[in-house]
Coordinates of C-alpha atoms in Angstrom, one line a residue:
Chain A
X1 CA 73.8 68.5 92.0
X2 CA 75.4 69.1 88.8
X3 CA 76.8 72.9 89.1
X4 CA 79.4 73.4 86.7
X5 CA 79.4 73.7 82.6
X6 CA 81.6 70.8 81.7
X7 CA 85.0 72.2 79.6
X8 CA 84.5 71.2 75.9
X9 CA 86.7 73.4 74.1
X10 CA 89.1 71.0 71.6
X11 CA 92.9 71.6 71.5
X12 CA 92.8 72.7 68.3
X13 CA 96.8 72.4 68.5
X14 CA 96.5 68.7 69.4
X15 CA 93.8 68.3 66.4
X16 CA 96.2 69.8 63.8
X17 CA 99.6 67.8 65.1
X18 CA 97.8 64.6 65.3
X19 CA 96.3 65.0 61.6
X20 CA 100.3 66.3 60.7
X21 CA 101.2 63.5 62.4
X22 CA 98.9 60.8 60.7
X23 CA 97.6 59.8 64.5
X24 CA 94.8 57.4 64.1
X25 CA 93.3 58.3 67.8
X26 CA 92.9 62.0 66.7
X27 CA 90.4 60.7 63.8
X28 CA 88.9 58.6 66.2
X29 CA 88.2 61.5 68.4
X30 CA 87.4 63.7 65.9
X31 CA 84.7 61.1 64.7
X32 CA 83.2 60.9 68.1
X33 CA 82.8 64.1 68.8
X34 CA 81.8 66.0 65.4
X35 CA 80.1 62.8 63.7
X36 CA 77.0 63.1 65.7
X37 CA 76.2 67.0 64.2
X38 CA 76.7 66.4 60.7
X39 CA 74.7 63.8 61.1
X40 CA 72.2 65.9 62.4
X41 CA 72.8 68.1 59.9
X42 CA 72.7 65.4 56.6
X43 CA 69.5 64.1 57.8
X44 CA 68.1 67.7 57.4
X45 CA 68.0 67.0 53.3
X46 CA 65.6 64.7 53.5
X47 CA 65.1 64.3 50.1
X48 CA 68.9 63.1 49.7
X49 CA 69.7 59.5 49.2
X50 CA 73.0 59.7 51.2
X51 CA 74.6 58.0 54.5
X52 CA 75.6 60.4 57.0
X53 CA 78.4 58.3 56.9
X54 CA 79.9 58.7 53.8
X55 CA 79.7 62.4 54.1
X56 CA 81.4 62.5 57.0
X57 CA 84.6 60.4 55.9
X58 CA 84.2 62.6 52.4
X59 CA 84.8 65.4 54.6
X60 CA 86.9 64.4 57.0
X61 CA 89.3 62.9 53.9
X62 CA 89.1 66.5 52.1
X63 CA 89.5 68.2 55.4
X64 CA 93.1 66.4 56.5
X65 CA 94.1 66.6 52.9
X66 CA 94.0 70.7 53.3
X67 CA 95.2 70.6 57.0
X68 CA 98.5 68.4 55.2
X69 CA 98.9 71.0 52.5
X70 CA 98.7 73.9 55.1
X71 CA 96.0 75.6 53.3
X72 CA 93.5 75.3 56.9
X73 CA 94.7 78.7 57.6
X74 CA 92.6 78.0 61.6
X75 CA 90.1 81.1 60.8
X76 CA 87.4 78.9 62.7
X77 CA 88.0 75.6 64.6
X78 CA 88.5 72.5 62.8
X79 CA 85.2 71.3 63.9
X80 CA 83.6 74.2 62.4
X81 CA 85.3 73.7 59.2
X82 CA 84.8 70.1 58.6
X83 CA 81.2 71.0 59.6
X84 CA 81.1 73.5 56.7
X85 CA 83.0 71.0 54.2
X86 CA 80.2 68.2 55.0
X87 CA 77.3 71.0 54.3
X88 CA 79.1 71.8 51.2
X89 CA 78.7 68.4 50.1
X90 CA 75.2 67.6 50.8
X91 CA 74.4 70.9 48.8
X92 CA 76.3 70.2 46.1
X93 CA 74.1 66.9 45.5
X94 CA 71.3 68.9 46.7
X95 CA 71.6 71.5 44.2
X96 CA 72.2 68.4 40.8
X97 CA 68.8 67.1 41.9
X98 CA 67.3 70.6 41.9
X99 CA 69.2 72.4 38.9
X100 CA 69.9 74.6 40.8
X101 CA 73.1 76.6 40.3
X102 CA 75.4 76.1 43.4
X103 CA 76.6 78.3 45.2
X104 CA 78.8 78.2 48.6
X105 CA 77.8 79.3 51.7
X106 CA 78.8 82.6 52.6
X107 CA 80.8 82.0 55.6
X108 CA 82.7 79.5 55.2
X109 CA 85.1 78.8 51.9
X110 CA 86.7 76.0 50.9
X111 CA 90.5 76.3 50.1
X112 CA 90.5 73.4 47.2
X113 CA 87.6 73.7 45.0
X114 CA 85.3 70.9 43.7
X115 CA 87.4 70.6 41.0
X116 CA 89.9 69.2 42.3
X117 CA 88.4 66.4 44.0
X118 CA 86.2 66.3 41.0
X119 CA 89.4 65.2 38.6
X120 CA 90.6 62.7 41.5
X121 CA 86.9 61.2 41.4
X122 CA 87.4 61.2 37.3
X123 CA 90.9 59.5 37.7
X124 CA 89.7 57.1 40.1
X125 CA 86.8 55.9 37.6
X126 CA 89.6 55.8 35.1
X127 CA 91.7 53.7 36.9
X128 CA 89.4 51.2 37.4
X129 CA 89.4 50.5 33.7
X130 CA 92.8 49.3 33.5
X131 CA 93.9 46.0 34.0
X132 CA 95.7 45.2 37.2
X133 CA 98.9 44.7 35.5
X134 CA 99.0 48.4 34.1
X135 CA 97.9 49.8 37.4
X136 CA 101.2 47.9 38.7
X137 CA 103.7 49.8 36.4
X138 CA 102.1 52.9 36.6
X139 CA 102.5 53.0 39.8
X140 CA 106.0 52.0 39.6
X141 CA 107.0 54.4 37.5
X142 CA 105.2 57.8 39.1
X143 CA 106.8 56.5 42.1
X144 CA 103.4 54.8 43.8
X145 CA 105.6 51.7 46.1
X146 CA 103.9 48.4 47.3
X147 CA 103.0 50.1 50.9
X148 CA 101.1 52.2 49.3
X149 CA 103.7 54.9 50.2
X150 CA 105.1 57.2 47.7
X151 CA 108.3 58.0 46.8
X152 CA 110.6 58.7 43.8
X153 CA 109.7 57.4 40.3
X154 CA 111.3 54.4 38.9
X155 CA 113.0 53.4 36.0
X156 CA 112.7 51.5 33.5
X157 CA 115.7 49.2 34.5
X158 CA 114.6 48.9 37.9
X159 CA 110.6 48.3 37.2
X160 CA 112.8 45.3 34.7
X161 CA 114.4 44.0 38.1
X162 CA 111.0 43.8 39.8
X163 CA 109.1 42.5 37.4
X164 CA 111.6 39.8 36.1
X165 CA 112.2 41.3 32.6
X166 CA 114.3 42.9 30.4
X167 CA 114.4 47.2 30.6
X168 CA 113.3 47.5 27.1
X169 CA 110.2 45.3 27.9
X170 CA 109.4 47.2 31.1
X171 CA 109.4 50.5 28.7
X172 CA 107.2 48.4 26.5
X173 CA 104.5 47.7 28.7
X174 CA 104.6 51.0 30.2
X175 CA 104.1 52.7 27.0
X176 CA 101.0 50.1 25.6
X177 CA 99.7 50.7 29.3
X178 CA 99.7 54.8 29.0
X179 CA 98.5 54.6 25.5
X180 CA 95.6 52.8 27.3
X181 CA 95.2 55.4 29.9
X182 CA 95.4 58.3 27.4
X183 CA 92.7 57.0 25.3
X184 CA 90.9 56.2 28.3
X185 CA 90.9 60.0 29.1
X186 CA 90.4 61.6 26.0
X187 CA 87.2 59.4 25.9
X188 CA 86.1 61.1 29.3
X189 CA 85.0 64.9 28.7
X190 CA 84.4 65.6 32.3
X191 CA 88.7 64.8 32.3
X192 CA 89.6 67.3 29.2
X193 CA 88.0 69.9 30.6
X194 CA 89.7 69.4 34.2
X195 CA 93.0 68.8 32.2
X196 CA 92.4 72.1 30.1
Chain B
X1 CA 105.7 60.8 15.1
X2 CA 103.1 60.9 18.3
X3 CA 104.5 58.1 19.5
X4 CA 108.4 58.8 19.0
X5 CA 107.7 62.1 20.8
X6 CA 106.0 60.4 23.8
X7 CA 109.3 57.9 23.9
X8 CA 111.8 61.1 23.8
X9 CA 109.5 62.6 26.8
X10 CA 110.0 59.1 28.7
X11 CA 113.4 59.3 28.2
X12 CA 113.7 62.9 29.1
X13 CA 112.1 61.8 32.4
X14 CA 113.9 58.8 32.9
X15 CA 117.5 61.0 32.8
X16 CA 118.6 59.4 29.9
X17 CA 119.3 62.6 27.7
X18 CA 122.1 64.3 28.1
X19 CA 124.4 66.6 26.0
X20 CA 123.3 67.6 22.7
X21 CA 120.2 65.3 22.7
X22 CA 119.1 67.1 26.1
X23 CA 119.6 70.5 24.7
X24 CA 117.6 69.5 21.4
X25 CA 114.8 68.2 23.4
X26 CA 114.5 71.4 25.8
X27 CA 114.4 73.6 22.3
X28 CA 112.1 71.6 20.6
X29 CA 109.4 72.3 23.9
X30 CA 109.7 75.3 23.2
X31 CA 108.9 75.4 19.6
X32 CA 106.9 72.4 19.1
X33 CA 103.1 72.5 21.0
X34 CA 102.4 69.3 20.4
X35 CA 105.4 68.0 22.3
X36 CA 104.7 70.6 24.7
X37 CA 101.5 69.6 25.0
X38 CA 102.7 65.7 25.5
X39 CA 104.8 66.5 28.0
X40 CA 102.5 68.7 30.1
X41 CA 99.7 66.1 30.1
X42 CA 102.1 63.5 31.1
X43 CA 102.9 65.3 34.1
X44 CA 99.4 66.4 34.8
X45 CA 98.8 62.6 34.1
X46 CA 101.0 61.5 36.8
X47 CA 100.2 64.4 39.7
X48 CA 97.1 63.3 39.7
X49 CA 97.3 59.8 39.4
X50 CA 99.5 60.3 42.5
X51 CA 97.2 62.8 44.1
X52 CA 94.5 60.1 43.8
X53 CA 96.0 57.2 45.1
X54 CA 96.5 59.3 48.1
X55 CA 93.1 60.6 48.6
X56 CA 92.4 57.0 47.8
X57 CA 94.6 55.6 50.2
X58 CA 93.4 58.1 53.1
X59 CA 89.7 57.9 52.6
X60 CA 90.3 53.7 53.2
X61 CA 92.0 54.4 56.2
X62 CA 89.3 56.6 57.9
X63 CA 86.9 54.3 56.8
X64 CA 88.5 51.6 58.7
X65 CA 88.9 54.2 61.6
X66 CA 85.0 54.6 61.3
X67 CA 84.1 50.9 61.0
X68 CA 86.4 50.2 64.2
X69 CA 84.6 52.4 66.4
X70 CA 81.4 51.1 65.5
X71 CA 82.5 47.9 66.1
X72 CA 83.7 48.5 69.6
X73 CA 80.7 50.4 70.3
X74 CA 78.2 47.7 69.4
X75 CA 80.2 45.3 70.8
X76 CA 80.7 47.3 74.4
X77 CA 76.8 47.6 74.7
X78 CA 76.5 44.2 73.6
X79 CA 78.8 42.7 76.4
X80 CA 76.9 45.0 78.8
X81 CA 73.9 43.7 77.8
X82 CA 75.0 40.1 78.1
X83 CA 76.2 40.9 81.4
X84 CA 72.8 42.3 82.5
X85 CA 71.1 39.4 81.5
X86 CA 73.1 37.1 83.3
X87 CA 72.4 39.7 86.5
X88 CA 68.4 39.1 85.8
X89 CA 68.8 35.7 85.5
X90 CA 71.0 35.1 88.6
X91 CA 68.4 37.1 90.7
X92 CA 65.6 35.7 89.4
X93 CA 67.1 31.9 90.4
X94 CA 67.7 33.3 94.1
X95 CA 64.3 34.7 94.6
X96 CA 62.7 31.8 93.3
X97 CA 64.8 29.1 94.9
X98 CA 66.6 30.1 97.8
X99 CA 64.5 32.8 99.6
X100 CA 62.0 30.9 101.3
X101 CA 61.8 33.1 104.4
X102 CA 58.4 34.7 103.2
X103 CA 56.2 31.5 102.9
X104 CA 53.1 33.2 103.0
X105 CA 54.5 35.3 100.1
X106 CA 54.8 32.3 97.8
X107 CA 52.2 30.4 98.7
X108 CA 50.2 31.3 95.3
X109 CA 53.5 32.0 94.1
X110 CA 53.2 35.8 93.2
X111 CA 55.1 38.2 93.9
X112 CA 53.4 41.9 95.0
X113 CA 55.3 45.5 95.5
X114 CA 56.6 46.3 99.2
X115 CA 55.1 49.2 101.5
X116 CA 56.6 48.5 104.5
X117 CA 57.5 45.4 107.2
X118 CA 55.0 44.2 109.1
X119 CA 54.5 42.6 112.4
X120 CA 52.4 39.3 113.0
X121 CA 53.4 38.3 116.3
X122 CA 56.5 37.9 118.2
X123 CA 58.1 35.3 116.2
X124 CA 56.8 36.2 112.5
X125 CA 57.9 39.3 110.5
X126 CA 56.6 38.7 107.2
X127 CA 58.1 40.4 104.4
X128 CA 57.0 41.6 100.9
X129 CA 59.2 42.2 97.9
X130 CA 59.6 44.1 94.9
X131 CA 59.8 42.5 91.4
X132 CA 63.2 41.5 91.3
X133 CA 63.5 42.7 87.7
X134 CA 63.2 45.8 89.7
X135 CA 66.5 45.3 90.8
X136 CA 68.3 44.7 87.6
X137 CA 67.2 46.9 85.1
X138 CA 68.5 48.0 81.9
X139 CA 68.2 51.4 82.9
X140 CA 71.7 50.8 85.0
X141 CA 73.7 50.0 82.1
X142 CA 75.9 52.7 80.5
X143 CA 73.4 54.1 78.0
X144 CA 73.7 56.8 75.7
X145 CA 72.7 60.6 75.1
X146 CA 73.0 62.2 71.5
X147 CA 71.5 66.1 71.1
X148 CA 70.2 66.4 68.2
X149 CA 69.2 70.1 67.8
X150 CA 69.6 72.7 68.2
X151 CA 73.2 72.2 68.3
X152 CA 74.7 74.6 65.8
X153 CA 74.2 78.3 67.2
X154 CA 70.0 78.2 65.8
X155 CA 68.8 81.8 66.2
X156 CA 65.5 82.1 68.0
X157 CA 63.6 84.9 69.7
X158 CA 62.7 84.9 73.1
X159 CA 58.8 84.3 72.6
X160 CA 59.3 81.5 70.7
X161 CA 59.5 77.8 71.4
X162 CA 62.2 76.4 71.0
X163 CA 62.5 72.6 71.1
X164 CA 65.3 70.9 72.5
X165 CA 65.9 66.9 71.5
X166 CA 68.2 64.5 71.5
X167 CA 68.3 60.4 71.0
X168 CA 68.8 58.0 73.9
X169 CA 68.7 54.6 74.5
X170 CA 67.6 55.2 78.7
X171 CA 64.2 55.2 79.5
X172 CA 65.2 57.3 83.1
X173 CA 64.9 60.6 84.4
X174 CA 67.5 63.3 83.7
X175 CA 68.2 67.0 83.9
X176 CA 68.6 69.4 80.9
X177 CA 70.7 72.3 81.7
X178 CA 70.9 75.7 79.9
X179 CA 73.6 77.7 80.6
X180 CA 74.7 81.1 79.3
X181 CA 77.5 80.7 77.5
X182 CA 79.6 84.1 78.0
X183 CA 79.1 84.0 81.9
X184 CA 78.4 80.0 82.3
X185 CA 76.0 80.3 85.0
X186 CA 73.1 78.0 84.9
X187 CA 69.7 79.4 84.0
X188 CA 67.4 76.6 83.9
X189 CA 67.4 72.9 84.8
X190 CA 64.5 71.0 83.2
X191 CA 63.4 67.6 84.7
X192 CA 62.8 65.4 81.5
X193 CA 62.2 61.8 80.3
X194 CA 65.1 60.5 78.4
X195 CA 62.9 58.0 76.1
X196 CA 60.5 61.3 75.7
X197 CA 63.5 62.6 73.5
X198 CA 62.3 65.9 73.1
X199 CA 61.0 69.1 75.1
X200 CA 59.5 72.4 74.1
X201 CA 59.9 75.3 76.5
X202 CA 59.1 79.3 75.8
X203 CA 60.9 81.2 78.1
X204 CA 60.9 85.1 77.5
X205 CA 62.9 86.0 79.8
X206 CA 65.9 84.7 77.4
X207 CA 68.0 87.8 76.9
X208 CA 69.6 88.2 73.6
X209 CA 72.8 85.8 73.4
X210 CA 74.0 82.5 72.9
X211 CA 73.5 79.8 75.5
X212 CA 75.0 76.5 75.6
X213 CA 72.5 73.1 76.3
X214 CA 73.3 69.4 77.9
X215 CA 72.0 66.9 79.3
X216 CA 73.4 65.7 82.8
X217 CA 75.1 62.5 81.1
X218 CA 75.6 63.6 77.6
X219 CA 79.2 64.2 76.6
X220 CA 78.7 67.2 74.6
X221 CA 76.6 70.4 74.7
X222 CA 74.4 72.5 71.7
X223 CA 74.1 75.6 71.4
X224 CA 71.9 78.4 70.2
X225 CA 71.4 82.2 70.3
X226 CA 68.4 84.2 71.1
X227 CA 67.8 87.5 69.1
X228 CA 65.4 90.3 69.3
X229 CA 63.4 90.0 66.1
X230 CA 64.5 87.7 63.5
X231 CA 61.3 87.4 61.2

């Protein structure tokens, strides 16, 4: 017969070195221990159009991005925190569909605000207006490398090297490519006022 | 003019002012806004362009993360499946061909449920079985338990019902276990169905604190808290 209370409390130590540590095993764990709650808890808005699924790797994503910037500051266990982000979430779409003005809930308090993810989502939309070609020495030159890692800023002469043309030419493109993505923002109001 | 100040500001970040030219540029920020404002938008421009393709690159990876698990999963209860069916199958061929100890048994070829052995005579023990499916039945494969509420610290009070579920994929018999949480002994272990998925119980003699939930199998708990009054 089943007597004792099995011993379920997370290493909250090991959680927090294995997101510092960009350990894929901790995100897996992570996912099969807390996905099954928020799920739970997204199908609770019933009248929300969204996968469980795409709330929870919203909030997982925001969640390690604040544990990497140390601004978790471990006031409740991670679990209860991305919990909290992934509620946030479905009441911020909850709230656009009922005009209703948003507000957080009381105990728990995001350390970024929406408006920082918001301009990410803004530049991300952006992006995807330029040609591949731009996107290419952009990141080049605000130091975005072909691994997808990032690192220092190129310059011109060394974007010229990579992309088998002359330094003058590299600046070029780069310029005719951040004209593009200028205009692209000051066409996007959501942007200015983020940028403001 | 826009443009020459933009090409300055390139150069400025490139390193390629120095001397006089550098100095001229770092007074003119100070006294011209619209190259101020050039500059600072380029560098907001470029943070976040960064700050995005990180967030970007991140979110892809824990989607894959995601999409792996669920892969090995389905393909886990898949295999175990395949494996059970093979069981079945196996079982079902020795029955049919190979046990031919019970003749009376298969004379109309049916099969009926066992009681107990009995004795013709001396020489004759006649046998009855039970299905063979029986035997191999999906119920012994690893299945799985989900709790599904309440799981998040719920407040109830101790006259009210409170329903306990959870998902499964078993169709057996189980134990639910409610524990207090503080002192972790066991107050109540409720028989249930797995494939009911759900039971209501009012139990007033809850006292006010939290308690913790699980079912025998599951590999996490809920939890909830009774309170005195909470309308």
């Amino acid at each position: 017969m089943i007597s004792k209370v099995p011993n379920r409390k997370n290493d909250e130590n090991d959680i927090i070195s294995g997101i510092l540590e960009n350990d894929p095993q901790t995100i897996r764990n992570i996912y099969n221990t807390q996905y099954i709650k928020i799920r739970a808890m997204v199908s609770n808005f019933k009248t929300l159009n969204i996968e469980a699924e795409d709330v929870f790797q919203e909030g997982l994503t925001r969640a390690v991005i604040n544990v990497r910037k140390g601004l978790f500051k471990g006031d409740s266990t991670f679990s209860t925190y991305l919990y909290g982000i992934c509620r946030n979430l479905c009441l911020k779409e909850y709230n656009k569909f009922k005009d209703i003005k948003r507000t957080e809930v009381d105990d728990f308090k995001e350390e970024i605000s929406d408006d920082y993810y918001d301009a990410i989502q803004v530049m991300l939309r952006i992006k995807n207006k330029l040609d591949s070609t731009c996107i290419k020495i952009i990141n080049m030159r605000f130091g975005i490398n072909n691994d997808n890692s990032v690192g220092k800023a190129l310059k011109f002469d060394a974007i010229a090297g990579i992309l088998k043309i002359t330094a003058d030419n590299a600046r070029q493109k780069f310029g005719r490519c951040m004209s593009r993505l200028r205009s692209l923002i000051s066409e996007n109001n959501e942007f200015n006022q983020i940028m403001d | 003019m826009k443009e020459t100040k933009i090409k300055l500001i390139e150069d400025f970040i490139n390193g390629k002012l120095s001397g006089k030219d550098l100095d001229s540029f770092k007074k003119e920020l100070s006294t011209d806004k619209e190259l101020l404002k050039l500059y600072e938008d380029r560098i907001k421009i470029s943070e976040l362009w960064v700050k995005s393709h990180e967030y970007q690159s991140l979110k892809s990876e824990i989607g894959d993360i995601i999409k792996q698990e669920n892969k090995t999963f389905g393909s886990r209860y898949f295999f175990h499946i395949g494996i059970a069916a093979t069981v079945l199958v196996l079982i079902s061929i020795y029955f049919i061909f190979f046990n031919s100890s019970s003749n009376k048994l298969f004379d109309n070829n049916t099969v009926t449920s066992v009681y107990d052995t009995t004795i013709n005579n001396e020489e004759e023990i006649s046998f009855r079985f039970d299905e063979p499916a029986e035997y191999a039945s999906i119920d012994s494969l690893p299945y799985f338990i989900n709790l599904v509420s309440p799981v998040n610290g719920e407040k109830f009070d101790r006259f009210e019902t409170i329903k306990f579920s959870w998902k499964s994929n078993s169709m057996r018999s189980d134990t639910l276990f409610i524990v207090d949480s503080e002192s972790q002994n066991i107050l109540l272990k409720l028989f249930i169905v797995l494939s009911d998925t759900m039971i209501s119980i009012q139990y007033p003699q809850f006292e006010e604190r939290e308690y913790i939930w699980y079912i025998s199998d599951s590999n996490s708990y809920g939890r909830f808290h009774i309170t005195e009054n909470i309308k």
